[in-house]
Amino acid sequence: MLRSSSTLAAMRTSRSLKFDPVDAAREVWKSKGWERAASGMAAITSIMRAHQLFLAKANEVVRPFDLTFARYEVLAWLAWNADCGSLSLSQIAERLQVTPATVTNAIDRLEADDLVRRVPHPSDARTTLAEITPRGRRTVVAATAELNSRVFEAVNLTKAEMESLIRLLVKIRVEAGDFSTNGTAL
Amino acid sequence: MLRSSSTLAAMRTSRSLKFDPVDAAREVWKSKGWERAASGMAAITSIMRAHQLFLAKANEVVRPFDLTFARYEVLAWLAWNADCGSLSLSQIAERLQVTPATVTNAIDRLEADDLVRRVPHPSDARTTLAEITPRGRRTVVAATAELNSRVFEAVNLTKAEMESLIRLLVKIRVEAGDFSTNGTAL
């Protein structure tokens, strides 16, 4: 599974540091006597920095589709994880960990681009559903192909490392309340 | 190192899902025949979700200090990783992976709160330095104590798991251009 990942390597910019800033911060924490917090600080800061890098890359890849990665995620949920291609706005907020206002803005923009349309809920008049359009389906398929080849397949970890990373992140996501497992083994 | 982490557990909200959305997406990817991309998608999406959770928690913890986590990070770099407590604005942008405009906004706000002041570079008239004030030093120490106890020490991983997570993230951060290692062993 070790692949050359020239695309991600191309993310290197002149802003690339000559030292690991997380490691530098960790040394500070140790020198201050904050040993107990040092590794947690390093883990969380590493997550935040990795997030920044991948979000920037993902946004760049979906920009030609007039999407942000956040709007892409809305489309992907509607296309593939929703009954009949529709979800209520509050279901979208829940799944994407964002505020209702953020969902409203995303849906406004997707609707203006004819990728999504608002439809009334068949049995609950107070609920509005977002439904993906045929154009939305074509767009999410095309954007996914680009994300797969340029971002997701380019993660340079072995299969075992990838599983290990996903498993460790599940553990802290559950602890932080991302989802509940009802005693499912991690 | 296994600790009860009541603080992070308290992040659980009614928004907490009853299923792992990353795993659900991964099943979709597999069912579409995108096997090669599925684990990378799951890893990156996990990083993004963990980021959201920890950033929300860190912002909440530093809010009583009139800080965001981003402004806290500027103060921490100035307090502990800068010669004489000052860095140029471009050095701050580089270390925090943000745009110059973002740094300017952060420094404006920190200066208004008397936590940082702008000073001329002693030998380069075109460069402005940000210097932490005595009030800035007191604030970053107090905010760090809160972050350490309520966020960083509350990460519920064993010591070995924490090291594994940090190491895996180093690998993908280097690949994505966060910093260069000059052949240093990972």
mmCIF file of N, CA, C and O in Angstrom, chain A residues 52-110:
data_model
loop_
_atom_site.group_PDB
_atom_site.id
_atom_site.type_symbol
_atom_site.label_atom_id
_atom_site.label_comp_id
_atom_site.label_asym_id
_atom_site.label_seq_id
_atom_site.Cartn_x
_atom_site.Cartn_y
_atom_site.Cartn_z
ATOM 1 N N GLN A 52 -5.820 21.176 9.027
ATOM 2 C CA GLN A 52 -5.584 22.374 8.212
ATOM 3 C C GLN A 52 -5.042 22.013 6.829
ATOM 4 O O GLN A 52 -5.478 22.536 5.813
ATOM 5 N N LEU A 53 -4.070 21.112 6.822
ATOM 6 C CA LEU A 53 -3.423 20.733 5.569
ATOM 7 C C LEU A 53 -4.397 20.014 4.642
ATOM 8 O O LEU A 53 -4.475 20.300 3.453
ATOM 9 N N PHE A 54 -5.144 19.064 5.191
ATOM 10 C CA PHE A 54 -6.049 18.285 4.345
ATOM 11 C C PHE A 54 -7.268 19.102 3.920
ATOM 12 O O PHE A 54 -7.753 18.947 2.803
ATOM 13 N N LEU A 55 -7.746 19.965 4.800
ATOM 14 C CA LEU A 55 -8.889 20.792 4.410
ATOM 15 C C LEU A 55 -8.496 21.733 3.267
ATOM 16 O O LEU A 55 -9.251 21.902 2.299
ATOM 17 N N ALA A 56 -7.306 22.312 3.383
ATOM 18 C CA ALA A 56 -6.847 23.212 2.316
ATOM 19 C C ALA A 56 -6.753 22.458 0.990
ATOM 20 O O ALA A 56 -7.181 22.955 -0.060
ATOM 21 N N LYS A 57 -6.205 21.255 1.045
ATOM 22 C CA LYS A 57 -6.069 20.455 -0.168
ATOM 23 C C LYS A 57 -7.442 20.068 -0.730
ATOM 24 O O LYS A 57 -7.687 20.173 -1.940
ATOM 25 N N ALA A 58 -8.340 19.602 0.157
ATOM 26 C CA ALA A 58 -9.671 19.182 -0.299
ATOM 27 C C ALA A 58 -10.441 20.360 -0.896
ATOM 28 O O ALA A 58 -11.102 20.230 -1.932
ATOM 29 N N ASN A 59 -10.325 21.535 -0.280
ATOM 30 C CA ASN A 59 -10.999 22.712 -0.823
ATOM 31 C C ASN A 59 -10.466 23.059 -2.211
ATOM 32 O O ASN A 59 -11.230 23.407 -3.113
ATOM 33 N N GLU A 60 -9.164 22.933 -2.360
ATOM 34 C CA GLU A 60 -8.540 23.226 -3.654
ATOM 35 C C GLU A 60 -9.052 22.264 -4.738
ATOM 36 O O GLU A 60 -9.342 22.673 -5.862
ATOM 37 N N VAL A 61 -9.189 20.993 -4.371
ATOM 38 C CA VAL A 61 -9.601 19.979 -5.348
ATOM 39 C C VAL A 61 -11.062 20.153 -5.775
ATOM 40 O O VAL A 61 -11.413 19.918 -6.929
ATOM 41 N N VAL A 62 -11.944 20.576 -4.870
ATOM 42 C CA VAL A 62 -13.362 20.713 -5.239
ATOM 43 C C VAL A 62 -13.720 22.108 -5.755
ATOM 44 O O VAL A 62 -14.835 22.309 -6.234
ATOM 45 N N ARG A 63 -12.783 23.046 -5.692
ATOM 46 C CA ARG A 63 -13.063 24.420 -6.152
ATOM 47 C C ARG A 63 -13.526 24.483 -7.602
ATOM 48 O O ARG A 63 -14.455 25.234 -7.922
ATOM 49 N N PRO A 64 -12.933 23.686 -8.514
ATOM 50 C CA PRO A 64 -13.400 23.728 -9.916
ATOM 51 C C PRO A 64 -14.872 23.325 -10.074
ATOM 52 O O PRO A 64 -15.476 23.602 -11.108
ATOM 53 N N PHE A 65 -15.442 22.680 -9.068
ATOM 54 C CA PHE A 65 -16.868 22.320 -9.113
ATOM 55 C C PHE A 65 -17.725 23.383 -8.410
ATOM 56 O O PHE A 65 -18.897 23.151 -8.121
ATOM 57 N N ASP A 66 -17.123 24.529 -8.124
ATOM 58 C CA ASP A 66 -17.796 25.584 -7.349
ATOM 59 C C ASP A 66 -18.265 25.065 -6.003
ATOM 60 O O ASP A 66 -19.328 25.465 -5.501
ATOM 61 N N LEU A 67 -17.491 24.166 -5.430
ATOM 62 C CA LEU A 67 -17.824 23.626 -4.106
ATOM 63 C C LEU A 67 -16.723 23.978 -3.111
ATOM 64 O O LEU A 67 -15.583 24.231 -3.488
ATOM 65 N N THR A 68 -17.102 24.001 -1.832
ATOM 66 C CA THR A 68 -16.129 23.892 -0.750
ATOM 67 C C THR A 68 -16.211 22.451 -0.268
ATOM 68 O O THR A 68 -17.170 21.732 -0.592
ATOM 69 N N PHE A 69 -15.248 22.020 0.525
ATOM 70 C CA PHE A 69 -15.329 20.653 1.020
ATOM 71 C C PHE A 69 -16.569 20.490 1.910
ATOM 72 O O PHE A 69 -17.212 19.440 1.887
ATOM 73 N N ALA A 70 -16.947 21.534 2.639
ATOM 74 C CA ALA A 70 -18.146 21.457 3.488
ATOM 75 C C ALA A 70 -19.401 21.227 2.636
ATOM 76 O O ALA A 70 -20.249 20.391 2.975
ATOM 77 N N ARG A 71 -19.526 21.964 1.520
ATOM 78 C CA ARG A 71 -20.705 21.765 0.666
ATOM 79 C C ARG A 71 -20.633 20.416 -0.037
ATOM 80 O O ARG A 71 -21.657 19.757 -0.247
ATOM 81 N N TYR A 72 -19.420 19.989 -0.394
ATOM 82 C CA TYR A 72 -19.260 18.647 -0.964
ATOM 83 C C TYR A 72 -19.797 17.594 0.007
ATOM 84 O O TYR A 72 -20.494 16.656 -0.394
ATOM 85 N N GLU A 73 -19.471 17.746 1.293
ATOM 86 C CA GLU A 73 -19.920 16.755 2.274
ATOM 87 C C GLU A 73 -21.439 16.708 2.368
ATOM 88 O O GLU A 73 -22.020 15.630 2.514
ATOM 89 N N VAL A 74 -22.088 17.850 2.289
ATOM 90 C CA VAL A 74 -23.559 17.864 2.291
ATOM 91 C C VAL A 74 -24.082 17.053 1.101
ATOM 92 O O VAL A 74 -24.944 16.185 1.246
ATOM 93 N N LEU A 75 -23.519 17.325 -0.068
ATOM 94 C CA LEU A 75 -23.958 16.590 -1.262
ATOM 95 C C LEU A 75 -23.725 15.085 -1.119
ATOM 96 O O LEU A 75 -24.584 14.275 -1.481
ATOM 97 N N ALA A 76 -22.563 14.708 -0.599
ATOM 98 C CA ALA A 76 -22.234 13.283 -0.475
ATOM 99 C C ALA A 76 -23.202 12.588 0.484
ATOM 100 O O ALA A 76 -23.660 11.475 0.213
ATOM 101 N N TRP A 77 -23.544 13.267 1.589
ATOM 102 C CA TRP A 77 -24.522 12.671 2.512
ATOM 103 C C TRP A 77 -25.874 12.504 1.837
ATOM 104 O O TRP A 77 -26.530 11.477 1.982
ATOM 105 N N LEU A 78 -26.281 13.530 1.093
ATOM 106 C CA LEU A 78 -27.588 13.440 0.432
ATOM 107 C C LEU A 78 -27.586 12.366 -0.646
ATOM 108 O O LEU A 78 -28.564 11.642 -0.816
ATOM 109 N N ALA A 79 -26.492 12.246 -1.364
ATOM 110 C CA ALA A 79 -26.445 11.292 -2.477
ATOM 111 C C ALA A 79 -26.438 9.852 -1.982
ATOM 112 O O ALA A 79 -27.076 8.979 -2.567
ATOM 113 N N TRP A 80 -25.713 9.605 -0.883
ATOM 114 C CA TRP A 80 -25.407 8.212 -0.557
ATOM 115 C C TRP A 80 -25.820 7.747 0.831
ATOM 116 O O TRP A 80 -25.738 6.554 1.120
ATOM 117 N N ASN A 81 -26.180 8.666 1.718
ATOM 118 C CA ASN A 81 -26.553 8.216 3.052
ATOM 119 C C ASN A 81 -27.924 8.709 3.465
ATOM 120 O O ASN A 81 -28.195 8.885 4.641
ATOM 121 N N ALA A 82 -28.766 8.962 2.496
ATOM 122 C CA ALA A 82 -30.083 9.489 2.824
ATOM 123 C C ALA A 82 -31.129 8.656 2.079
ATOM 124 O O ALA A 82 -30.930 8.289 0.925
ATOM 125 N N ASP A 83 -32.218 8.369 2.744
ATOM 126 C CA ASP A 83 -33.322 7.698 2.060
ATOM 127 C C ASP A 83 -33.831 8.627 0.965
ATOM 128 O O ASP A 83 -34.098 9.801 1.205
ATOM 129 N N CYS A 84 -33.954 8.117 -0.225
ATOM 130 C CA CYS A 84 -34.510 8.884 -1.347
ATOM 131 C C CYS A 84 -33.745 10.182 -1.618
ATOM 132 O O CYS A 84 -34.288 11.135 -2.174
ATOM 133 N N GLY A 85 -32.481 10.252 -1.186
ATOM 134 C CA GLY A 85 -31.691 11.436 -1.505
ATOM 135 C C GLY A 85 -32.081 12.698 -0.765
ATOM 136 O O GLY A 85 -31.729 13.792 -1.190
ATOM 137 N N SER A 86 -32.816 12.562 0.348
ATOM 138 C CA SER A 86 -33.152 13.776 1.101
ATOM 139 C C SER A 86 -32.960 13.586 2.596
ATOM 140 O O SER A 86 -33.093 12.481 3.131
ATOM 141 N N LEU A 87 -32.615 14.693 3.253
ATOM 142 C CA LEU A 87 -32.462 14.725 4.710
ATOM 143 C C LEU A 87 -33.028 16.050 5.191
ATOM 144 O O LEU A 87 -33.024 17.044 4.457
ATOM 145 N N SER A 88 -33.491 16.071 6.444
ATOM 146 C CA SER A 88 -33.894 17.360 7.012
ATOM 147 C C SER A 88 -32.633 18.170 7.312
ATOM 148 O O SER A 88 -31.543 17.610 7.474
ATOM 149 N N LEU A 89 -32.808 19.499 7.400
ATOM 150 C CA LEU A 89 -31.657 20.346 7.669
ATOM 151 C C LEU A 89 -31.042 20.028 9.036
ATOM 152 O O LEU A 89 -29.820 20.092 9.202
ATOM 153 N N SER A 90 -31.864 19.622 9.994
ATOM 154 C CA SER A 90 -31.289 19.311 11.311
ATOM 155 C C SER A 90 -30.522 17.984 11.277
ATOM 156 O O SER A 90 -29.517 17.828 11.969
ATOM 157 N N GLN A 91 -30.967 17.043 10.446
ATOM 158 C CA GLN A 91 -30.176 15.811 10.290
ATOM 159 C C GLN A 91 -28.814 16.115 9.666
ATOM 160 O O GLN A 91 -27.798 15.534 10.039
ATOM 161 N N ILE A 92 -28.805 17.026 8.718
ATOM 162 C CA ILE A 92 -27.533 17.388 8.080
ATOM 163 C C ILE A 92 -26.600 18.038 9.102
ATOM 164 O O ILE A 92 -25.412 17.714 9.183
ATOM 165 N N ALA A 93 -27.144 18.945 9.909
ATOM 166 C CA ALA A 93 -26.334 19.623 10.932
ATOM 167 C C ALA A 93 -25.715 18.604 11.884
ATOM 168 O O ALA A 93 -24.534 18.687 12.226
ATOM 169 N N GLU A 94 -26.517 17.630 12.277
ATOM 170 C CA GLU A 94 -26.058 16.608 13.207
ATOM 171 C C GLU A 94 -24.938 15.771 12.592
ATOM 172 O O GLU A 94 -23.906 15.532 13.208
ATOM 173 N N ARG A 95 -25.133 15.356 11.357
ATOM 174 C CA ARG A 95 -24.142 14.492 10.728
ATOM 175 C C ARG A 95 -22.853 15.212 10.406
ATOM 176 O O ARG A 95 -21.782 14.621 10.409
ATOM 177 N N LEU A 96 -22.953 16.501 10.114
ATOM 178 C CA LEU A 96 -21.754 17.243 9.737
ATOM 179 C C LEU A 96 -21.178 18.058 10.882
ATOM 180 O O LEU A 96 -20.247 18.829 10.673
ATOM 181 N N GLN A 97 -21.713 17.889 12.093
ATOM 182 C CA GLN A 97 -21.175 18.578 13.271
ATOM 183 C C GLN A 97 -21.166 20.087 13.105
ATOM 184 O O GLN A 97 -20.227 20.750 13.523
ATOM 185 N N VAL A 98 -22.165 20.629 12.460
ATOM 186 C CA VAL A 98 -22.161 22.080 12.263
ATOM 187 C C VAL A 98 -23.454 22.687 12.808
ATOM 188 O O VAL A 98 -24.404 21.975 13.128
ATOM 189 N N THR A 99 -23.474 24.008 12.905
ATOM 190 C CA THR A 99 -24.644 24.686 13.446
ATOM 191 C C THR A 99 -25.743 24.742 12.381
ATOM 192 O O THR A 99 -25.456 24.690 11.179
ATOM 193 N N PRO A 100 -26.999 24.888 12.821
ATOM 194 C CA PRO A 100 -28.095 25.045 11.855
ATOM 195 C C PRO A 100 -27.862 26.206 10.893
ATOM 196 O O PRO A 100 -28.178 26.097 9.701
ATOM 197 N N ALA A 101 -27.289 27.306 11.389
ATOM 198 C CA ALA A 101 -27.050 28.458 10.507
ATOM 199 C C ALA A 101 -26.079 28.100 9.388
ATOM 200 O O ALA A 101 -26.249 28.521 8.233
ATOM 201 N N THR A 102 -25.068 27.306 9.715
ATOM 202 C CA THR A 102 -24.096 26.886 8.708
ATOM 203 C C THR A 102 -24.765 26.012 7.649
ATOM 204 O O THR A 102 -24.502 26.156 6.443
ATOM 205 N N VAL A 103 -25.654 25.113 8.098
ATOM 206 C CA VAL A 103 -26.368 24.265 7.140
ATOM 207 C C VAL A 103 -27.256 25.112 6.238
ATOM 208 O O VAL A 103 -27.286 24.923 5.012
ATOM 209 N N THR A 104 -27.946 26.062 6.841
ATOM 210 C CA THR A 104 -28.822 26.934 6.050
ATOM 211 C C THR A 104 -28.032 27.650 4.956
ATOM 212 O O THR A 104 -28.448 27.688 3.795
ATOM 213 N N ASN A 105 -26.877 28.185 5.333
ATOM 214 C CA ASN A 105 -26.041 28.866 4.340
ATOM 215 C C ASN A 105 -25.591 27.912 3.234
ATOM 216 O O ASN A 105 -25.629 28.259 2.048
ATOM 217 N N ALA A 106 -25.161 26.721 3.634
ATOM 218 C CA ALA A 106 -24.691 25.746 2.644
ATOM 219 C C ALA A 106 -25.828 25.361 1.701
ATOM 220 O O ALA A 106 -25.643 25.304 0.473
ATOM 221 N N ILE A 107 -27.006 25.125 2.254
ATOM 222 C CA ILE A 107 -28.144 24.715 1.420
ATOM 223 C C ILE A 107 -28.572 25.868 0.498
ATOM 224 O O ILE A 107 -28.899 25.646 -0.671
ATOM 225 N N ASP A 108 -28.544 27.090 1.022
ATOM 226 C CA ASP A 108 -28.863 28.255 0.175
ATOM 227 C C ASP A 108 -27.965 28.270 -1.065
ATOM 228 O O ASP A 108 -28.434 28.439 -2.191
ATOM 229 N N ARG A 109 -26.683 28.098 -0.820
ATOM 230 C CA ARG A 109 -25.726 28.160 -1.916
ATOM 231 C C ARG A 109 -25.898 26.973 -2.874
ATOM 232 O O ARG A 109 -25.877 27.133 -4.099
ATOM 233 N N LEU A 110 -26.092 25.777 -2.314
ATOM 234 C CA LEU A 110 -26.282 24.587 -3.159
ATOM 235 C C LEU A 110 -27.569 24.704 -3.966
ATOM 236 O O LEU A 110 -27.627 24.288 -5.127
#
